[in-house]
Coordinates of C-alpha atoms and ligand atoms in Angstrom, one line a residue:
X1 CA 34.3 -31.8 61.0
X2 CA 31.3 -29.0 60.6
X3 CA 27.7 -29.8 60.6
X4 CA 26.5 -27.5 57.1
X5 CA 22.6 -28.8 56.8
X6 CA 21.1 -32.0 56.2
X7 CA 23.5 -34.6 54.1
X8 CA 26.1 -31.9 54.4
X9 CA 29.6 -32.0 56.3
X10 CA 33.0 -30.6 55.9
X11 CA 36.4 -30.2 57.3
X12 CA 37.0 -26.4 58.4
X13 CA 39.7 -25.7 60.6
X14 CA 38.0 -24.3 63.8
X15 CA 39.9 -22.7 66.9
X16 CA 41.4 -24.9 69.0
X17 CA 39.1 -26.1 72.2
X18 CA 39.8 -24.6 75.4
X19 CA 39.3 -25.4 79.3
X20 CA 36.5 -23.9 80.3
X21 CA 35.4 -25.7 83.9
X22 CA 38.1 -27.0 86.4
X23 CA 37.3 -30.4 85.6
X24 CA 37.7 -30.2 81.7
X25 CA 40.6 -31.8 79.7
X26 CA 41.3 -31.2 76.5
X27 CA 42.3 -34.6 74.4
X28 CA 44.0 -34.6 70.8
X29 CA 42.0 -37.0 69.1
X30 CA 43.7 -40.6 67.9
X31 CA 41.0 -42.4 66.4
X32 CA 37.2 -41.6 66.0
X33 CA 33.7 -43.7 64.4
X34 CA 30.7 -42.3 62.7
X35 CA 28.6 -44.4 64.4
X36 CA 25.0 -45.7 62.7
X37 CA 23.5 -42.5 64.9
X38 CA 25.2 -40.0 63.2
X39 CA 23.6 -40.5 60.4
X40 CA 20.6 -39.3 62.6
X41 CA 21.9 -36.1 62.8
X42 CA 23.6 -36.1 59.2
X43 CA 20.0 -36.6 57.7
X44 CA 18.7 -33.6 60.0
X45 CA 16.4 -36.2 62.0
X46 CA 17.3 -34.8 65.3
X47 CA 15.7 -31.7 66.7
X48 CA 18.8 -28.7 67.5
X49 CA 21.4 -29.9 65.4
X50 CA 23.1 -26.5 64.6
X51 CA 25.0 -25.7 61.7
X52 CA 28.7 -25.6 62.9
X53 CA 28.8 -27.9 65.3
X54 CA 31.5 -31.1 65.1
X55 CA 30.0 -34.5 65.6
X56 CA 31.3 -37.7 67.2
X57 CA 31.4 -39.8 70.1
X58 CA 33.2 -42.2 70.0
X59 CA 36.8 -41.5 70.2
X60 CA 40.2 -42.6 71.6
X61 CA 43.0 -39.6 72.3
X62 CA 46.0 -38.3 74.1
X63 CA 45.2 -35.8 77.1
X64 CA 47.0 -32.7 76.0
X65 CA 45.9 -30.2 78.8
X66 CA 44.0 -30.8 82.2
X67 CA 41.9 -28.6 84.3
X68 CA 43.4 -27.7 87.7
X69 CA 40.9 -30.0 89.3
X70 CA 41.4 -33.1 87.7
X71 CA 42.8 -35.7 89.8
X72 CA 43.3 -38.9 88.1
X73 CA 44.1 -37.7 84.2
X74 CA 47.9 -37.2 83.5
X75 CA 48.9 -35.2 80.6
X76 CA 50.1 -37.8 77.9
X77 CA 47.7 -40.7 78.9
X78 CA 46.2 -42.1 76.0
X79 CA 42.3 -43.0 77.0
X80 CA 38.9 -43.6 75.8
X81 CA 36.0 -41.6 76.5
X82 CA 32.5 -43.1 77.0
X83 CA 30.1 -41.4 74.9
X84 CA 28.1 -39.8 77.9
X85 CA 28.4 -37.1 79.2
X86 CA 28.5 -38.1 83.3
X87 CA 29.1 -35.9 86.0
X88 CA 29.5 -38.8 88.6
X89 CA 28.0 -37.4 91.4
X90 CA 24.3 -36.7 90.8
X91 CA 21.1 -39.2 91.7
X92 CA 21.5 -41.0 88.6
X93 CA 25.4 -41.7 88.1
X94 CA 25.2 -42.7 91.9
X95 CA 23.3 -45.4 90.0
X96 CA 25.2 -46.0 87.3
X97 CA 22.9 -44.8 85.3
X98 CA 25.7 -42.5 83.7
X99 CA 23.3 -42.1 80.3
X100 CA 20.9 -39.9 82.4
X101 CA 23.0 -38.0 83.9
X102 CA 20.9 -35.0 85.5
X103 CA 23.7 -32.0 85.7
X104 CA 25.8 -32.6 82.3
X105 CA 22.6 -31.8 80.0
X106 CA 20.6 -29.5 82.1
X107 CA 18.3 -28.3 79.4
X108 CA 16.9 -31.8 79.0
X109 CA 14.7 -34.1 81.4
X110 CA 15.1 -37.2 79.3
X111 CA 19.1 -37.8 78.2
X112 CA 22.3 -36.8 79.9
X113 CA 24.4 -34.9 77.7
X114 CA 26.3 -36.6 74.7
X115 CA 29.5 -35.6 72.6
X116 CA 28.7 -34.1 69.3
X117 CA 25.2 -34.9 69.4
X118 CA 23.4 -31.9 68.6
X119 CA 21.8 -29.5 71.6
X120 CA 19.4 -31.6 72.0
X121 CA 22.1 -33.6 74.1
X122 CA 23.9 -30.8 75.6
X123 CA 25.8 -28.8 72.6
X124 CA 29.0 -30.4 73.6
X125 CA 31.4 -30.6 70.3
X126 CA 32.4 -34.2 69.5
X127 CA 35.5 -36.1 68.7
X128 CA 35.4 -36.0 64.7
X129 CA 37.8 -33.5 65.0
X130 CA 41.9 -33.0 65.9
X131 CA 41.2 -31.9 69.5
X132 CA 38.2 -31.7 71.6
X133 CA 37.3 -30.5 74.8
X134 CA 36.4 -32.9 77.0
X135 CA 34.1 -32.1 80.7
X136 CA 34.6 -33.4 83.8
X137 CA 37.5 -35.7 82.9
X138 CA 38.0 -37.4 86.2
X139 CA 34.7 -39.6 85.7
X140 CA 34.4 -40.6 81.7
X141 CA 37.7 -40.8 80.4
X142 CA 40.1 -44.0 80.9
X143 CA 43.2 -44.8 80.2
X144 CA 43.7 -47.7 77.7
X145 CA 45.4 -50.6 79.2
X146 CA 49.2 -51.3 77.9
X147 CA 48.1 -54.6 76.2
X148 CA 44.9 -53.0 74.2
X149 CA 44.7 -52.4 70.1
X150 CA 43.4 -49.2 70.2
X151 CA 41.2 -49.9 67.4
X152 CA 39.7 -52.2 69.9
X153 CA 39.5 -49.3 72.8
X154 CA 37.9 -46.9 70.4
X155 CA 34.9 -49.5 69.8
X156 CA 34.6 -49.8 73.7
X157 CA 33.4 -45.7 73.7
X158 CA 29.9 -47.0 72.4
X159 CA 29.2 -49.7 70.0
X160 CA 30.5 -52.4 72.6
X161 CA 28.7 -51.5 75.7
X162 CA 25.5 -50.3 73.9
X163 CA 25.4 -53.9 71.9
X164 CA 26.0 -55.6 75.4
X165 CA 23.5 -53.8 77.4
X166 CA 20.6 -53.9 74.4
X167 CA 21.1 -57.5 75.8
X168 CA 21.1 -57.5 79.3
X169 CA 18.2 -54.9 79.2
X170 CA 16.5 -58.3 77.3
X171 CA 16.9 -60.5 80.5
X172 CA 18.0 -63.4 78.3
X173 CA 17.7 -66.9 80.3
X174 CA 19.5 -70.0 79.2
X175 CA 17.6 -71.8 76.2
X176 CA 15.8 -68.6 74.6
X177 CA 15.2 -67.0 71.4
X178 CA 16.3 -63.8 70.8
X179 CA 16.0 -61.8 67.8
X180 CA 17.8 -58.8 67.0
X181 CA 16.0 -55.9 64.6
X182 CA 18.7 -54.0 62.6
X183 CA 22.3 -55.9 61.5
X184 CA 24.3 -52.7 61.7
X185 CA 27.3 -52.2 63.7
X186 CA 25.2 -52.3 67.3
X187 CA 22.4 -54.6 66.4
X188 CA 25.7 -56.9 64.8
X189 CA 27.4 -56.7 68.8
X190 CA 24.3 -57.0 70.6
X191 CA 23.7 -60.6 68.8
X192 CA 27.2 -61.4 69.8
X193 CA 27.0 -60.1 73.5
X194 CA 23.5 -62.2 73.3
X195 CA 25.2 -65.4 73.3
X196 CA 27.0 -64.3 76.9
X197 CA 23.8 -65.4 78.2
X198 CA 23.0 -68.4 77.1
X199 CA 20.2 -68.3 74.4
X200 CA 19.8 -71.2 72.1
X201 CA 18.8 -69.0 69.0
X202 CA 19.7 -66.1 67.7
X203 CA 18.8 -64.2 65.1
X204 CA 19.1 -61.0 63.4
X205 CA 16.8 -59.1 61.1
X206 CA 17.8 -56.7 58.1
X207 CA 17.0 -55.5 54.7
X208 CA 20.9 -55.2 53.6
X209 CA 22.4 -58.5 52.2
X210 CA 26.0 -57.6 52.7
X211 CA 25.0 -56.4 56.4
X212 CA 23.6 -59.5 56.8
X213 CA 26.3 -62.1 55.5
X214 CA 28.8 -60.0 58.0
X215 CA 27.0 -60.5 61.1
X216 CA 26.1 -64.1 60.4
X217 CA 29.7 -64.8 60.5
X218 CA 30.9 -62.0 63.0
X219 CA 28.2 -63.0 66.1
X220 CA 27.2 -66.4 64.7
X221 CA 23.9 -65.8 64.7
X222 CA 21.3 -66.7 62.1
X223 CA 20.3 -64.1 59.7
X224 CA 17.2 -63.5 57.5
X225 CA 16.4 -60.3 54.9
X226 CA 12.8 -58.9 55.5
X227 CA 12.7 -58.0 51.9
X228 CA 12.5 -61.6 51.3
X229 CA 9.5 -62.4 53.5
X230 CA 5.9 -61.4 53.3
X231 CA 6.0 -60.2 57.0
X232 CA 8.3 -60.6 59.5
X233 CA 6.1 -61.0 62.6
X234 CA 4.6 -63.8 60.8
X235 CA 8.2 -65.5 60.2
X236 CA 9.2 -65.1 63.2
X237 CA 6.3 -66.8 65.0
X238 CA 6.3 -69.4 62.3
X239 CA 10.1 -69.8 63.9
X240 CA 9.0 -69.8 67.2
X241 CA 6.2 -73.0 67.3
X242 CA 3.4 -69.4 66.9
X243 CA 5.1 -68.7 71.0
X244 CA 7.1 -65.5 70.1
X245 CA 10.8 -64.7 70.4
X246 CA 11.2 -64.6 74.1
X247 CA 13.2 -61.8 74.0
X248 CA 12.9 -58.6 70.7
X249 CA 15.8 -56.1 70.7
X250 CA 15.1 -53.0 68.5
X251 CA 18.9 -51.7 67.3
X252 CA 17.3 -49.6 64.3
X253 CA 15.5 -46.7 65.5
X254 CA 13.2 -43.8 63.8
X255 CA 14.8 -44.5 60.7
X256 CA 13.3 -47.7 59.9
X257 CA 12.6 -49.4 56.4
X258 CA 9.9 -51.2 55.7
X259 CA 6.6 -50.1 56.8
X260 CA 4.5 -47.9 54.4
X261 CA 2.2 -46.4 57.2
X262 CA 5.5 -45.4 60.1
X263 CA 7.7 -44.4 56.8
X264 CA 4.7 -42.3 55.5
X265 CA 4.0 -40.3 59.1
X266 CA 7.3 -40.5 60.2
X267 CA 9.4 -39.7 58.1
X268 CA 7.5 -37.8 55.1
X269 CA 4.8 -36.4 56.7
X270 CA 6.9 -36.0 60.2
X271 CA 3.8 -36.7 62.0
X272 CA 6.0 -38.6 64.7
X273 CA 9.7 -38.3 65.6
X274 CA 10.9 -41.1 62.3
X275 CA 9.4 -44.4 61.7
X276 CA 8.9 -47.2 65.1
X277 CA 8.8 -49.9 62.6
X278 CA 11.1 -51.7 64.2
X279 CA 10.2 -51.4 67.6
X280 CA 6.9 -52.2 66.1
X281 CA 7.9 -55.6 64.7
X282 CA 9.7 -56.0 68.2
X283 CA 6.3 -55.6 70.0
X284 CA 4.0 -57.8 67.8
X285 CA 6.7 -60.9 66.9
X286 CA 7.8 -61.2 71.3
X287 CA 6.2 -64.0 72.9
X288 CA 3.2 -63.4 75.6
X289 CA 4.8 -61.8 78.6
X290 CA 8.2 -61.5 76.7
X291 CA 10.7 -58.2 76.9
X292 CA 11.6 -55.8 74.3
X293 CA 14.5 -53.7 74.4
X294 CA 15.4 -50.8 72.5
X295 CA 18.7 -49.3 71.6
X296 CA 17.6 -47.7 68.8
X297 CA 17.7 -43.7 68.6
X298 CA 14.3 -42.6 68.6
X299 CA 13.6 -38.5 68.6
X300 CA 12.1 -37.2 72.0
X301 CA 8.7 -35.9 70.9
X302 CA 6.1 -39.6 70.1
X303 CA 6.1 -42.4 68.1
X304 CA 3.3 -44.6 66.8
X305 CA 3.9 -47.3 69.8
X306 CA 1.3 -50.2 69.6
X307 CA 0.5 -49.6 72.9
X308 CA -2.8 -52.1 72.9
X309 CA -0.3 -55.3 72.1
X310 CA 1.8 -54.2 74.8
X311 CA -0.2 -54.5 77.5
X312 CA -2.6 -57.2 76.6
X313 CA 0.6 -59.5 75.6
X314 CA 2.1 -58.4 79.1
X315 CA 5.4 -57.1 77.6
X316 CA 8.3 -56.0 79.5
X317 CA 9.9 -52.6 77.8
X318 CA 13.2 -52.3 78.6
X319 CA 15.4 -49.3 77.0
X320 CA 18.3 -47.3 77.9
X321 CA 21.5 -45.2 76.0
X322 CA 24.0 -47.0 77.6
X323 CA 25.9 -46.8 80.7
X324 CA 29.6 -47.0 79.2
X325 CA 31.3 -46.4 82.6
X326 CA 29.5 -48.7 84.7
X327 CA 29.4 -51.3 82.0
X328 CA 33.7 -51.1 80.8
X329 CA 35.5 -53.1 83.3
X330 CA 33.7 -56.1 82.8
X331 CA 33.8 -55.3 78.6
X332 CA 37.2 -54.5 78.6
X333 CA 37.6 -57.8 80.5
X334 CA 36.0 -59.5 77.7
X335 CA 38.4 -58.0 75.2
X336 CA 41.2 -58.7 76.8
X337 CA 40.6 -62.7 77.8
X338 CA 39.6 -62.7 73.7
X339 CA 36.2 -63.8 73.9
X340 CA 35.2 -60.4 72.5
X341 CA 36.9 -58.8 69.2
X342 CA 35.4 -55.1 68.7
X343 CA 37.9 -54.3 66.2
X344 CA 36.5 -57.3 64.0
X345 CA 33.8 -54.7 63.4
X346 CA 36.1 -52.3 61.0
X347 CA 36.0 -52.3 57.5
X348 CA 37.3 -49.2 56.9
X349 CA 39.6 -46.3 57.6
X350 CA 39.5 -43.1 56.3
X351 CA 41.7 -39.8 57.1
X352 CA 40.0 -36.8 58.9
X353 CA 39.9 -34.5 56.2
X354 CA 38.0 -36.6 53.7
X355 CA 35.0 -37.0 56.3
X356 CA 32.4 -35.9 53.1
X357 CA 32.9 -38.9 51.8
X358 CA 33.3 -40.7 55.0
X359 CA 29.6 -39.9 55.6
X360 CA 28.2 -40.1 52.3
X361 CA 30.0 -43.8 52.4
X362 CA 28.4 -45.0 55.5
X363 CA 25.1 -43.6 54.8
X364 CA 24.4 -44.9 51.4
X365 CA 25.9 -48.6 52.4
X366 CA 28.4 -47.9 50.0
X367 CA 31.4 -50.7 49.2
X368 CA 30.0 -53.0 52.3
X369 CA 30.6 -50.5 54.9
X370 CA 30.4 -51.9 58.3
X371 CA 32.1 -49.7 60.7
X372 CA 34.5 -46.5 59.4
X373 CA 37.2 -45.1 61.4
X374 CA 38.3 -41.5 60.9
X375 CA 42.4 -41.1 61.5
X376 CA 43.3 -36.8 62.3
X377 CA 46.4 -36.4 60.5
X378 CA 48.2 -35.3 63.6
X379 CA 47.8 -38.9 64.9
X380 CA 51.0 -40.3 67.0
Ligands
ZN1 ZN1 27.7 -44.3 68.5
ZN2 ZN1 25.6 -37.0 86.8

């Protein structure tokens, strides 16, 4: 797939990706998303998203070529690669915090680098495409186990661990109320991961019906439209006995709906880096001394943040891209025992080479689109 301009993508045939670093691999792809933040980029929302590059990262493939450095990849293993870009041996992937990594994205201070996600997060090509190359393959890539449904695997690259650790990030204690902002395909797995901790409420937040009837089903969770309700913060804390959710997580991001003032400055008058709506809901509809969490994409430059209700409510602002590595052997765990089922998530699969539509599908919430998988024609 090629990046053209905003609301603009095609399939061109491009040269086929080549080692460049010891350490590289290069994968043939098997299955990859369009995840809720590509539309980010598709929309031209995020700052250094050239024309020609291939987005996507989240992908499952078959190592077709290894670096002569690489240790533990074998030509023919069929793996899934984490989303970040880790180099596994700086200060912050000696932490785990494999998001941040500080060599794989040197241009930035903020985010470690990402696949297909614009040079903002390193200029590395992503995995909408046949073949992709893929950097220091000894740390991010892993090999499926036997047993797994590779539609399954190929969730575990992003959607699972980000949905899991917008929850841990909210410090959930047994008997709380957690609401989730946003009922896509994240904000949908982070109220399922929720329940791992023992809340007695949950509850997700949306504008999109169909979005909405899906995730009160898939993560048993309960589910209200803001469309439907005056304001949200005020239904919520009606909800709450006027205490607050203990615990907010924002899943949406800069491209919210649903506040005239954010939409206005954010996204007309690009005052600020998209619309915090959500995150500002998040803030104002928490309890006293409650935690927020963010997922969300946000751009890196500022966002309206209601900075005043933070700190006299004493909130806790927790917020992360998340750590796929240090997070998959307990998720993968959780797939395999069943109490997890990431492939639940897909409603549809499209080939490769119709990725125009693909897009244009997902981003206008076209026929009840959840989660869309893209299938290379060269697929084993
Ligand atoms: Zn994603
Ligand atoms: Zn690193």
């Amino acid at each position: 797939m090629n990046y053209r301009g905003p609301y603009r993508v095609r399939t061109v045939q491009k040269p086929m990706p080549e080692i460049l670093h010891p350490e590289d691999a290069i994968i043939r792809v098997t299955r990859s998303c369009i995840c809720g933040s590509d539309l980010h980029l598709y929309h031209g929302m995020v700052p250094d998203t050239r024309v020609g590059s291939t987005f996507g990262h989240e992908f499952t493939g078959v190592v077709e070529e290894v670096g002569p450095m690489v240790q533990k990849l074998k030509v023919g293993d069929h793996v899934l690669v984490p989303f970040n870009v880790a180099c596994g041996k700086c200060n912050f992937c000696k932490q785990g915090l494999f998001g941040n990594c500080h060599e794989s994205n040197t241009m930035a201070t903020a985010v470690g680098g990402i696949f297909g996600y614009s040079h903002t997060a390193g200029g590395f090509d992503g995995g909408q495409a046949e073949y992709v190359r893929v950097p220091y393959a000894d740390v991010g890539p892993t090999v499926i186990p036997p047993d797994m449904d590779p539609d399954d695997a190929v969730l575990l690259t992003d959607v699972v661990p980000t949905g899991y650790q917008a929850a841990e990030m909210g410090g959930i204690k047994e008997g709380d109320t957690v609401v989730v902002f946003g009922a896509g395909p994240i904000g949908i797995m982070a109220a399922r991961c929720a329940w791992f901790f023992g809340p007695s409420r949950v509850i997700i937040i949306d504008h999109v019906d169909y979005r909405l009837e899906f995730a009160k089903n898939y993560a048993k969770c309960e589910a209200y439209n803001f469309k439907d309700m005056e304001d949200p913060v005020v239904f919520l804390k009606k909800a709450t006995d006027w205490y607050g959710a203990d615990v907010c997580i924002d899943c949406v991001g800069c491209e919210a709906e649903g506040n005239t003032l954010q939409t206005f400055s954010g996204r007309v008058m690009l005052m600020q880096a998209g619309a915090a709506t959500a995150f500002q809901w998040a803030v104002n509809s928490v309890k006293k001394g409650g935690i927020v969490s963010v997922v969300g994409v946000y751009g890196p430059p500022f966002n309206l943040a209601p900075i005043g209700n933070i700190v006299n409510k004493g909130i806790t602002i927790r917020a992360n891209q998340a750590s796929v590595k240090r997070l998959l052997p307990k998720l993968i765990d959780h797939v395999q025992s069943g109490r997890l089922n990431p492939k639940g998530l897909i409603t549809h699969r499209i080939p490769l080479e119709e990725i125009s539509d693909a897009y244009r599908l997902f981003s206008s919430k076209l026929d009840n689109c959840i989660k869309t998988v893209l299938i290379p024609s060269t697929k084993h």
